[in-house]
GROMACS .gro file of C-alpha atoms in nm:
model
  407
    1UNK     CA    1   0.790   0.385  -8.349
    2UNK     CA    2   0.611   0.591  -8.098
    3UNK     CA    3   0.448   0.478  -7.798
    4UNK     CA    4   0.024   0.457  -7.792
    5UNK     CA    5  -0.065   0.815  -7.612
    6UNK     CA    6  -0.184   0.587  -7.351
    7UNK     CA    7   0.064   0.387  -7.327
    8UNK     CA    8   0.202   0.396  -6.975
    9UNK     CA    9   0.533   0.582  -6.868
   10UNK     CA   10   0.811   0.556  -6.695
   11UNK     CA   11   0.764   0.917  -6.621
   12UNK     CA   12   0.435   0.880  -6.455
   13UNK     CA   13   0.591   0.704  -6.199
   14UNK     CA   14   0.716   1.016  -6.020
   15UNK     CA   15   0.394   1.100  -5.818
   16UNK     CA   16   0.453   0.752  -5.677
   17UNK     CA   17   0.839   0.750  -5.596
   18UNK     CA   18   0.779   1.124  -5.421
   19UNK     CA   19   0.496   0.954  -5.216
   20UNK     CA   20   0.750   0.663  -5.143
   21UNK     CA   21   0.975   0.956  -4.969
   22UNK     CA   22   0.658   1.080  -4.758
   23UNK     CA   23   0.595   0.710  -4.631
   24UNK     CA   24   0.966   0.715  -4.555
   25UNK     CA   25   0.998   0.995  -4.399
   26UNK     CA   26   1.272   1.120  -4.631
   27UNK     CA   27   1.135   1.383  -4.811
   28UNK     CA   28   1.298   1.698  -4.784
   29UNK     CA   29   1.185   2.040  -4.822
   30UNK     CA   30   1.358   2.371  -4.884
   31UNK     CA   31   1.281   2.715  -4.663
   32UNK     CA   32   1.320   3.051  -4.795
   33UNK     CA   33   1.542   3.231  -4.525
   34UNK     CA   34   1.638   3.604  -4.413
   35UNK     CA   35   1.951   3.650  -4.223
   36UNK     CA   36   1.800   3.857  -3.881
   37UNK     CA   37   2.132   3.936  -3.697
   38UNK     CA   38   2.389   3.739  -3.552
   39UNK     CA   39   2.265   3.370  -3.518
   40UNK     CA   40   1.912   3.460  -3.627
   41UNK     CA   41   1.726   3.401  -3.964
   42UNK     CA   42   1.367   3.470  -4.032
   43UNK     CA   43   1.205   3.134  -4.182
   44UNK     CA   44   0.924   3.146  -4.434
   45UNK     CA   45   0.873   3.456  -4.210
   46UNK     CA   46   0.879   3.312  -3.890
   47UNK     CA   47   1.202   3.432  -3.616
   48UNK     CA   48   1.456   3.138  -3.536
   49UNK     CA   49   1.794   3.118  -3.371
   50UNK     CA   50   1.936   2.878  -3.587
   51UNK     CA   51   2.198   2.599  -3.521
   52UNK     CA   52   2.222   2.494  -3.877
   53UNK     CA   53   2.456   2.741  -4.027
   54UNK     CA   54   2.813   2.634  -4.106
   55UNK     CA   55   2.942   3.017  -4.063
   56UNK     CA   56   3.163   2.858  -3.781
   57UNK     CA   57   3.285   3.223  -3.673
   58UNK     CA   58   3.044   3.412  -3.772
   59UNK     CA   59   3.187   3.629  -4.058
   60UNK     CA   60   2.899   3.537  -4.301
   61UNK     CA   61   2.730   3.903  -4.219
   62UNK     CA   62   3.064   4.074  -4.123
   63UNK     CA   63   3.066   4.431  -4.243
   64UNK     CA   64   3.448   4.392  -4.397
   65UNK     CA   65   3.372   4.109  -4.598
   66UNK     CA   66   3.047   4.320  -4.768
   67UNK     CA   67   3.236   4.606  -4.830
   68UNK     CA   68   3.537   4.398  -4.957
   69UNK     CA   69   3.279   4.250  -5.181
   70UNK     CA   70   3.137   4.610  -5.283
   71UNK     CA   71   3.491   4.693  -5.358
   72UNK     CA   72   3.541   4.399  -5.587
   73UNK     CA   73   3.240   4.437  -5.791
   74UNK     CA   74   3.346   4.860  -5.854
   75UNK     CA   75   3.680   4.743  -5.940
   76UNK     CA   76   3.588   4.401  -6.184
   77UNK     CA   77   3.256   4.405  -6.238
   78UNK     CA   78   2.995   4.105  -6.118
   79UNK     CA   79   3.077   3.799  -6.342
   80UNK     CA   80   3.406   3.662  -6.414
   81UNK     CA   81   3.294   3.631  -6.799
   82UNK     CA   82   3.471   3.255  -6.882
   83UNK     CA   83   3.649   2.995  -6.755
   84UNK     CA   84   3.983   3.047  -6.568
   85UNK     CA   85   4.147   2.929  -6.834
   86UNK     CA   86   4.025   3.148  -7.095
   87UNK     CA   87   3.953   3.499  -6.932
   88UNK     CA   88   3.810   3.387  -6.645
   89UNK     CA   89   4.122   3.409  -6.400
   90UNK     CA   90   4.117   3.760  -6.275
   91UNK     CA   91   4.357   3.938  -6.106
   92UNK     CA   92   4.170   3.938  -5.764
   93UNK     CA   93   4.151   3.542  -5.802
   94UNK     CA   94   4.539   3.513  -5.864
   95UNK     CA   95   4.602   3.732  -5.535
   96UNK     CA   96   4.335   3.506  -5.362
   97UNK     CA   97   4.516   3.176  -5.435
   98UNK     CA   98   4.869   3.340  -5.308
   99UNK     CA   99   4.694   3.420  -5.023
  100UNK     CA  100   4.576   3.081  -4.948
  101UNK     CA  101   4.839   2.857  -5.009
  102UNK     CA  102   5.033   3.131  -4.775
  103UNK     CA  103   4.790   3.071  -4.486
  104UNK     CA  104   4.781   2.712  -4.504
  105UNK     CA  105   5.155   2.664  -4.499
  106UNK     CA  106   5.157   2.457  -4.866
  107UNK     CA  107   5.379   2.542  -5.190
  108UNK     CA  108   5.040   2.657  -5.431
  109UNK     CA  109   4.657   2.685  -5.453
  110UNK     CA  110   4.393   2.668  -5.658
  111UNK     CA  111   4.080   2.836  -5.632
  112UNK     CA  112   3.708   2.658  -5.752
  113UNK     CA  113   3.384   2.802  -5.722
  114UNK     CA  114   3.244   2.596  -5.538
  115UNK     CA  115   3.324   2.285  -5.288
  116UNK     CA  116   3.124   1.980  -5.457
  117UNK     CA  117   3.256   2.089  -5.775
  118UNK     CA  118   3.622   2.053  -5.639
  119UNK     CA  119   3.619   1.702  -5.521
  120UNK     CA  120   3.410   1.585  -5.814
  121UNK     CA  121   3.666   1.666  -6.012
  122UNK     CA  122   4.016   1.643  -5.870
  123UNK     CA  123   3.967   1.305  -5.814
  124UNK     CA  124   3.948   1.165  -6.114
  125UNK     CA  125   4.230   1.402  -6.253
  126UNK     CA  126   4.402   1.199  -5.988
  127UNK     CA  127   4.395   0.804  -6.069
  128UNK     CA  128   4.141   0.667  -6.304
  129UNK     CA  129   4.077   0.275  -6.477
  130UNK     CA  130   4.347   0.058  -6.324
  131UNK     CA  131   4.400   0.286  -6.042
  132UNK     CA  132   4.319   0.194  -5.654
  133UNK     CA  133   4.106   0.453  -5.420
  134UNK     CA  134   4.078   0.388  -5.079
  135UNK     CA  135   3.755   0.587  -4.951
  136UNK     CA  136   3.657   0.640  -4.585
  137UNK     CA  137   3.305   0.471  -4.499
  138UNK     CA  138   3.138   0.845  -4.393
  139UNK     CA  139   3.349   1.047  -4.679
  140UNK     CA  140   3.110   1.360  -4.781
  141UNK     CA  141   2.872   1.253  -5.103
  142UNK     CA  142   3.108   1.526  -5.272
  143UNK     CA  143   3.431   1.250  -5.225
  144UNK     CA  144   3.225   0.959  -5.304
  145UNK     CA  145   3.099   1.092  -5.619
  146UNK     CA  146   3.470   1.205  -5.758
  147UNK     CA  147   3.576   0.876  -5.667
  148UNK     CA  148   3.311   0.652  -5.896
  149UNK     CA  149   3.360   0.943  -6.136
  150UNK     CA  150   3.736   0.809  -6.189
  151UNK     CA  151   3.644   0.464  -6.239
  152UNK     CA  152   3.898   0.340  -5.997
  153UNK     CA  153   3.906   0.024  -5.793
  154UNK     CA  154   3.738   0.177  -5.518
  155UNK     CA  155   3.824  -0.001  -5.137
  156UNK     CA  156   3.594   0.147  -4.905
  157UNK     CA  157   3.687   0.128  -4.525
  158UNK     CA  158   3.525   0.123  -4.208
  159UNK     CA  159   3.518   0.440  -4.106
  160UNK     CA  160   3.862   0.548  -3.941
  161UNK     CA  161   3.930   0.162  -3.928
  162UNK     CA  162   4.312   0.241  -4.015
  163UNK     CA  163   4.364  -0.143  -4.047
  164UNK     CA  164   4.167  -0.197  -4.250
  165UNK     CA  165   4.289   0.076  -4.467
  166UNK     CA  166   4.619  -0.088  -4.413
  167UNK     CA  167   4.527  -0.415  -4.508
  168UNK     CA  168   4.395  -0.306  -4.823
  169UNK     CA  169   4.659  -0.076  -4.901
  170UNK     CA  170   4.937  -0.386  -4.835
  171UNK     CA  171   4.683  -0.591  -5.075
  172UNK     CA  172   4.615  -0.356  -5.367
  173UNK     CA  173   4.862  -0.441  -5.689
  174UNK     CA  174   4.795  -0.064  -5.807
  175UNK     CA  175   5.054   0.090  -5.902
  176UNK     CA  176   4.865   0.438  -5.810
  177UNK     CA  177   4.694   0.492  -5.510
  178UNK     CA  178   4.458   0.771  -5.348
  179UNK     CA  179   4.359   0.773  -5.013
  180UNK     CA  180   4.046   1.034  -4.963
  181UNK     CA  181   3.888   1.109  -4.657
  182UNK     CA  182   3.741   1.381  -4.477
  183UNK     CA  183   3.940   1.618  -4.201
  184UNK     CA  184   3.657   1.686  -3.977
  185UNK     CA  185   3.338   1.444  -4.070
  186UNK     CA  186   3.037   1.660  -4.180
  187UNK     CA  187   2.790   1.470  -3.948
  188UNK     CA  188   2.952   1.365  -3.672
  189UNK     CA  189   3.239   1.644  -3.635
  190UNK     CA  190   3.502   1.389  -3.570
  191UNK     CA  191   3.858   1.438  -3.681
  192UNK     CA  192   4.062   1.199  -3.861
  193UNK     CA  193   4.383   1.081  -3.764
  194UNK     CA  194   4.616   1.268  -4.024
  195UNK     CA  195   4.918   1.151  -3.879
  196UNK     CA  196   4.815   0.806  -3.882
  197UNK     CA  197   4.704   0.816  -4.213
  198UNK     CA  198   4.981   1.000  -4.365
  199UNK     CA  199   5.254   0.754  -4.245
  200UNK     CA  200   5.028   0.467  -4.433
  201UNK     CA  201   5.048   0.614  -4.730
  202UNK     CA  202   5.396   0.663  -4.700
  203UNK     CA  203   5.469   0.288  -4.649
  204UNK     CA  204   5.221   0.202  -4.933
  205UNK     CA  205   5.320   0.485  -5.167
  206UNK     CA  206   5.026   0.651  -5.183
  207UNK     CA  207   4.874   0.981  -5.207
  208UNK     CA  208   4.619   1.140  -4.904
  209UNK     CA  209   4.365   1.375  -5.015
  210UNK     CA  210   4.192   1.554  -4.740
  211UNK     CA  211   3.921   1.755  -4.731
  212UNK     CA  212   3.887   2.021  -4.441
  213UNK     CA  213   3.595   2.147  -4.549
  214UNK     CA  214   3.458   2.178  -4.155
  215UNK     CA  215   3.761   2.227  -4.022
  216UNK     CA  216   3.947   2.551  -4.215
  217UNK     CA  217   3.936   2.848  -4.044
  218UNK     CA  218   3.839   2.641  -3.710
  219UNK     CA  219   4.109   2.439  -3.621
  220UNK     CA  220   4.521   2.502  -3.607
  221UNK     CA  221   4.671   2.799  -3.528
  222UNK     CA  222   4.516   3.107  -3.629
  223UNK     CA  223   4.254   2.856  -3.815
  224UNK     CA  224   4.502   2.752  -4.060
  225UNK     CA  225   4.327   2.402  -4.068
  226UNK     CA  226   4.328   2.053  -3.962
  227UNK     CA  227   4.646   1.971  -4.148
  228UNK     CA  228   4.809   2.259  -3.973
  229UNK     CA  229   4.695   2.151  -3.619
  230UNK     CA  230   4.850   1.808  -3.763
  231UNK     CA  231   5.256   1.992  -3.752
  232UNK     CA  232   5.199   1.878  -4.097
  233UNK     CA  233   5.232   2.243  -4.288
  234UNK     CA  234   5.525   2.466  -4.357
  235UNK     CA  235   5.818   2.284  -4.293
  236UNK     CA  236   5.675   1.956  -4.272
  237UNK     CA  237   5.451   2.007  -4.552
  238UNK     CA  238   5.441   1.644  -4.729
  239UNK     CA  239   5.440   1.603  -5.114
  240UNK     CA  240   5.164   1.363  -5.068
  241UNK     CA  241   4.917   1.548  -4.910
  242UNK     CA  242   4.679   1.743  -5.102
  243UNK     CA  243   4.486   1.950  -4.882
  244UNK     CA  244   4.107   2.073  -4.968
  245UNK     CA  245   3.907   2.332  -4.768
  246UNK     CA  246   3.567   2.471  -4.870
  247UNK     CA  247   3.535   2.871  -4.869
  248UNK     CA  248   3.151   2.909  -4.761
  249UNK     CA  249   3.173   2.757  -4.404
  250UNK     CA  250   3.421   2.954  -4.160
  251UNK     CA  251   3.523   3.166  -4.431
  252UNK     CA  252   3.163   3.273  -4.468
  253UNK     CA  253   3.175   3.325  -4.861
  254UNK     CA  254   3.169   3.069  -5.077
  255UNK     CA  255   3.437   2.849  -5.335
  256UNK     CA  256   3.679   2.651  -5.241
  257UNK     CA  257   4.033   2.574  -5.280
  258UNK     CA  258   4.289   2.312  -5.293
  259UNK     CA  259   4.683   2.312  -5.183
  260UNK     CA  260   4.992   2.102  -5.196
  261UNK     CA  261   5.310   2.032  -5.383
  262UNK     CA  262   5.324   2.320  -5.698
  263UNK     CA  263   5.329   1.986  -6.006
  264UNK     CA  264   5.051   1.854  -5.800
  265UNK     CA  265   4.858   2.141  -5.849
  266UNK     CA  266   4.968   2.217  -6.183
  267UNK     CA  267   4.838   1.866  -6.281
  268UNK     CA  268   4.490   1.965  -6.134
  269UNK     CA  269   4.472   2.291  -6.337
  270UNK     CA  270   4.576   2.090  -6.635
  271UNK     CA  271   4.335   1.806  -6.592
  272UNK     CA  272   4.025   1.873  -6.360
  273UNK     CA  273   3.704   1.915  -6.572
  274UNK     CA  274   3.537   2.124  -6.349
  275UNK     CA  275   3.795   2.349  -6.348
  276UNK     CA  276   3.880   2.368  -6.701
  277UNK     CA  277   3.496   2.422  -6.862
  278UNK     CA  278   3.329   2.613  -6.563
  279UNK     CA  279   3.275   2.966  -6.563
  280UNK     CA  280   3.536   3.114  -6.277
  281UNK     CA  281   3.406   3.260  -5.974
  282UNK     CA  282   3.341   3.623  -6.010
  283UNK     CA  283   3.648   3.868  -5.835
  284UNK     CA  284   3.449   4.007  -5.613
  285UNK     CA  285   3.374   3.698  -5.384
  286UNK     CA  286   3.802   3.669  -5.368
  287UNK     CA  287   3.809   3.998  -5.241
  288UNK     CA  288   3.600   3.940  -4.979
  289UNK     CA  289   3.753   3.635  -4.899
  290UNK     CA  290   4.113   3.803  -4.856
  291UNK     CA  291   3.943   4.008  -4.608
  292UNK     CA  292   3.779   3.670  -4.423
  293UNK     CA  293   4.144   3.527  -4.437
  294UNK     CA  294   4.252   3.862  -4.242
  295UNK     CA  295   4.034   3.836  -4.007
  296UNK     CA  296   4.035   3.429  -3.946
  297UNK     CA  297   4.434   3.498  -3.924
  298UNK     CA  298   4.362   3.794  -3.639
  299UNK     CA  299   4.086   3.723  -3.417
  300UNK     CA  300   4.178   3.412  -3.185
  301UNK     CA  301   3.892   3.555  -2.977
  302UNK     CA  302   3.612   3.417  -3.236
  303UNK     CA  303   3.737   3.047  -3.228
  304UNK     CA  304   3.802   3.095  -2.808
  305UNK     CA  305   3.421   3.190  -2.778
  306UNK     CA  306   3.313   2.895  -3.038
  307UNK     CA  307   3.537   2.609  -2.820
  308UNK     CA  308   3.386   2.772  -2.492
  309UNK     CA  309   3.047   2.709  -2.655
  310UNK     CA  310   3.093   2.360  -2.757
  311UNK     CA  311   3.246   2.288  -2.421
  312UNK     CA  312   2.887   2.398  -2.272
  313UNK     CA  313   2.680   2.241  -2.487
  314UNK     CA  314   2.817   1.886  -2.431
  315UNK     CA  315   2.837   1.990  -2.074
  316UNK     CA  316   2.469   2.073  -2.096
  317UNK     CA  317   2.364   1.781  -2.311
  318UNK     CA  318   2.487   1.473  -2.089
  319UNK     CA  319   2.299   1.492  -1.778
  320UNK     CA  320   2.009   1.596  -1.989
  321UNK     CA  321   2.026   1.279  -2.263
  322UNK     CA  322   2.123   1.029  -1.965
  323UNK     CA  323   1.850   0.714  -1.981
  324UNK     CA  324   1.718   0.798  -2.318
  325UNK     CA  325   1.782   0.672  -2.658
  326UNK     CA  326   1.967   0.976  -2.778
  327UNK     CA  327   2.349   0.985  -2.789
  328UNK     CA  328   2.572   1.265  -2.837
  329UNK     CA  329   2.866   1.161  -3.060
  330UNK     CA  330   3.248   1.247  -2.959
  331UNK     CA  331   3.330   1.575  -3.112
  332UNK     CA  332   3.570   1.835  -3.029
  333UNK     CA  333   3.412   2.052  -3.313
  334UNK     CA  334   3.132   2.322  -3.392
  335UNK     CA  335   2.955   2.017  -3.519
  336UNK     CA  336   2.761   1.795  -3.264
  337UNK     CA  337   2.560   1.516  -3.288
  338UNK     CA  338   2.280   1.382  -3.133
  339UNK     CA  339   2.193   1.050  -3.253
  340UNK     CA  340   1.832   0.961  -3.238
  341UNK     CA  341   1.762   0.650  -3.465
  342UNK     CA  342   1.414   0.679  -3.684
  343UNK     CA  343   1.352   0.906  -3.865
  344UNK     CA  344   1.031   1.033  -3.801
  345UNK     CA  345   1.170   1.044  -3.440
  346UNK     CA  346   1.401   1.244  -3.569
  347UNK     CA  347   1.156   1.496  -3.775
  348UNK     CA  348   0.926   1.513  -3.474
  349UNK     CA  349   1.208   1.655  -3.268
  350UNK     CA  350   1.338   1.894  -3.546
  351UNK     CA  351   0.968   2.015  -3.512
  352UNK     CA  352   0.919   2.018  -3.104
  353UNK     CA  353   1.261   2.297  -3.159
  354UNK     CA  354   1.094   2.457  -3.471
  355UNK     CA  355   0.808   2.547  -3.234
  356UNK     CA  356   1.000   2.626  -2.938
  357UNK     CA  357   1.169   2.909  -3.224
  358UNK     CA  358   1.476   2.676  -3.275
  359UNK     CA  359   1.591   2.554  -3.616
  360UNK     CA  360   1.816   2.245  -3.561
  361UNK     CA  361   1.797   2.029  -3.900
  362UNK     CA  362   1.704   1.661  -3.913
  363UNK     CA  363   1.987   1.451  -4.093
  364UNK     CA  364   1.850   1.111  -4.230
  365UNK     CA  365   1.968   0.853  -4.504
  366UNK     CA  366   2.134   0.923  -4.752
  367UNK     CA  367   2.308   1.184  -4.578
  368UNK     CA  368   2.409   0.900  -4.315
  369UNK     CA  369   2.357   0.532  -4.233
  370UNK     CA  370   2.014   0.399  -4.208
  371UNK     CA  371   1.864   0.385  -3.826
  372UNK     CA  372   2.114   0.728  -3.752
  373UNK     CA  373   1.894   0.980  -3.850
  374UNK     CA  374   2.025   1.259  -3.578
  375UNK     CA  375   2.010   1.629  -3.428
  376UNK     CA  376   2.298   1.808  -3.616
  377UNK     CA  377   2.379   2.096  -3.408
  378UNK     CA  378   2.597   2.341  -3.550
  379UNK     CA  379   2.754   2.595  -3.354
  380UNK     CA  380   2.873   2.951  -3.447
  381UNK     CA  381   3.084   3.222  -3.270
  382UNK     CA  382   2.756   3.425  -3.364
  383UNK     CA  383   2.564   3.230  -3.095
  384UNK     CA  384   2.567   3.324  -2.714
  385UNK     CA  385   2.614   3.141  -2.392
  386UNK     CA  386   2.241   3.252  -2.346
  387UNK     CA  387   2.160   3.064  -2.720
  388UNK     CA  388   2.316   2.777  -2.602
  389UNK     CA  389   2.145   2.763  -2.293
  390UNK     CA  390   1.825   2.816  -2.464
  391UNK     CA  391   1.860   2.537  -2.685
  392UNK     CA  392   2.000   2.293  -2.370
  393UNK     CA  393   1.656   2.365  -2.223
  394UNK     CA  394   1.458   2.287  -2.505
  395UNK     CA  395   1.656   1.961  -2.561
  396UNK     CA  396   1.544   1.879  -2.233
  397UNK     CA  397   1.174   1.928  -2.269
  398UNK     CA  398   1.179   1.711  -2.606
  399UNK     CA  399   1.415   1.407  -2.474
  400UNK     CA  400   1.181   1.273  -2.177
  401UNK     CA  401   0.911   1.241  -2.472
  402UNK     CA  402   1.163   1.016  -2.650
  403UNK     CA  403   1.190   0.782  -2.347
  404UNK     CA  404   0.831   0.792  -2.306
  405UNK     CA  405   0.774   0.666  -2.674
  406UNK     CA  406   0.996   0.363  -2.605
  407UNK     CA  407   0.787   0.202  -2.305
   0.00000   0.00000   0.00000
């Protein structure tokens, strides 16, 4: 039987709910951008220097990666035309994965399109109904979502709390058992212990899925990756590691990837949905990533100039934040932190950059725990001393109004 025409809806509701978001102060709101040189972007028309990017070193606008890309598209075409398993799985793709699981020191690769479709699926091709995952408090939505995808017993830790991750490891009767966390934590650019958590799961006979997503290309030598700057590639390459690194950050392309033991892998081709019914990514964006692996692999001096940044931004930032409510988090990475609380605190001091010509994003819930909302600053080898600088100073004029607000 239909409903009386006016009969009220559940889908009249909307109006409301978005105005729920306003009142919260969670509403978000997209901006049409224009890349304007180096660490520059033209917003809705207006000229920022922007620390919001996650082109860690810069390559996003290289000039080898375009042409690389130019290349790819005379040689294949612009679509991959199917799914790798049907026709999908060019040539250019094949070379790509070699090329990866090369670089990061493990046995075989496998190339996705995109990041969030990775983790979404390998996870539940790992463990499923009667399985155990153990799932770091501040794991990226991406990890969260594969994991209540599998329908797993899902343990959730404190974040980095490794005993408590021990505890429930010791406690779980699963015979299988993930362990997923993130490498380098998307919001607050701390890195987890991989050691640590690699010798758990080999007491508890588990496996450790990480996901590097912020720290490929960055960390380890020649940017080979957190699990590299762990001694825990090549050589010492463990069967139970799966290793996951997104292809659109320091790479400055897009895709993603993941690496480890060859069955592993072959398991993961066999079994991940959004592998197995998604379109491939098109050849040309695997040529120009061989050409961003060159040049992560060559130039040291990119990820010397990004440290030497960081290192004078938190310089900068802790005399200037001293006796307000704003806290820098401990990071040793291109992504830093500053912790402001509210959220509309939070907005308004997105906004006091926004005028000042700076684009620094506001993070609030979901994205992290309620009463965190935060400054995420992320830094490139694009930006300057002098951008740095710039943005210290302008941090400075907007945190005595924080203090101010509080008496």
């Amino acid at each position: 039987m239909s409903p009386r025409p006016d009969a009220a809806s559940w889908i009249d509701e909307f109006p409301a709910r978005i105005a729920a978001l306003d009142a919260a102060h969670l509403r978000r709101r997209r901006r049409a951008v224009v890349p304007a040189g180096g660490a520059h972007l033209l917003v809705d028309g207006a000229p920022m220097l922007a620390f919001c990017s996650n082109d860690y070193l810069g390559l996003a606008g290289h000039p080898a990666l375009a042409e690389a890309a130019c290349a790819g598209a005379r040689e294949f075409g612009v679509g991959s035309g199917g799914s790798p398993l049907v026709s999908g799985h060019s040539a250019a793709n094949a070379a790509l994965e070699a090329d990866l699981a090369r670089f990061v020191g493990l046995p075989r690769a496998l190339y996705f399109y995109a990041g969030y479709a990775t983790n979404a699926g390998i996870v539940p091709a790992l463990v499923g109904e009667g399985d155990a995952l153990f799932s770091d408090a501040l794991n990226h939505a991406c990890l969260i979502d594969g994991a209540r995808l599998s329908r797993a017993r899902i343990h959730r830790y404190p974040h980095a709390d490794l005993a408590a991750l021990e505890a429930a490891l010791a406690s779980s009767p699963a015979r299988r058992k993930l362990v997923i966390t993130d490498a380098v934590f998307s919001m607050d650019g701390d890195v987890a212990d991989i050691p640590a958590l690699l010798a758990l799961c080999e007491r508890h006979d588990a496996l450790l899925l990480l996901d590097d997503a912020h720290g490929f290309g960055v960390l380890g030598p020649q940017g080979r990756g957190a699990l590299a700057e762990a001694g825990l590639a090549g050589a010492q390459a463990s069967r139970r590691v799966l290793y996951m690194a997104t292809l659109g950050k320091a790479a400055g392309v897009a895709g993603a990837f993941v690496a480890g033991d060859d069955a592993l892998i072959e398991w993961l081709l066999q079994k991940t949905r959004s592998y197995i019914f998604a379109t491939a990514a098109p050849p040309l964006l695997a040529r120009a990533l061989q050409a961003s692996l060159a040049l992560i692999e060559a130039e040291d001096s990119r990820r010397e100039h990004l440290a030497r940044l960081v290192q004078r931004l938190r310089d900068g930032l802790a005399p200037r934040l001293q006796g307000t409510h704003w806290q820098l988090g401990e990071s040793r990475t291109a992504v830093q932190a500053v912790v402001i609380g509210a959220n509309d605190d939070a907005l308004a001091a997105m906004e006091g950059l926004r005028q000042r010509g700076l684009w620094v994003p506001a993070i609030r819930p979901p994205t992290v725990p309620e009463g965190t909302a935060r400054l995420r600053i992320a830094l490139s080898a694009a930006h300057t001393e002098a951008d740095v600088d710039r943005l210290l100073q302008a941090l400075a004029e907007l945190a005595p109004a924080a203090v101010e607000a509080l008496a």
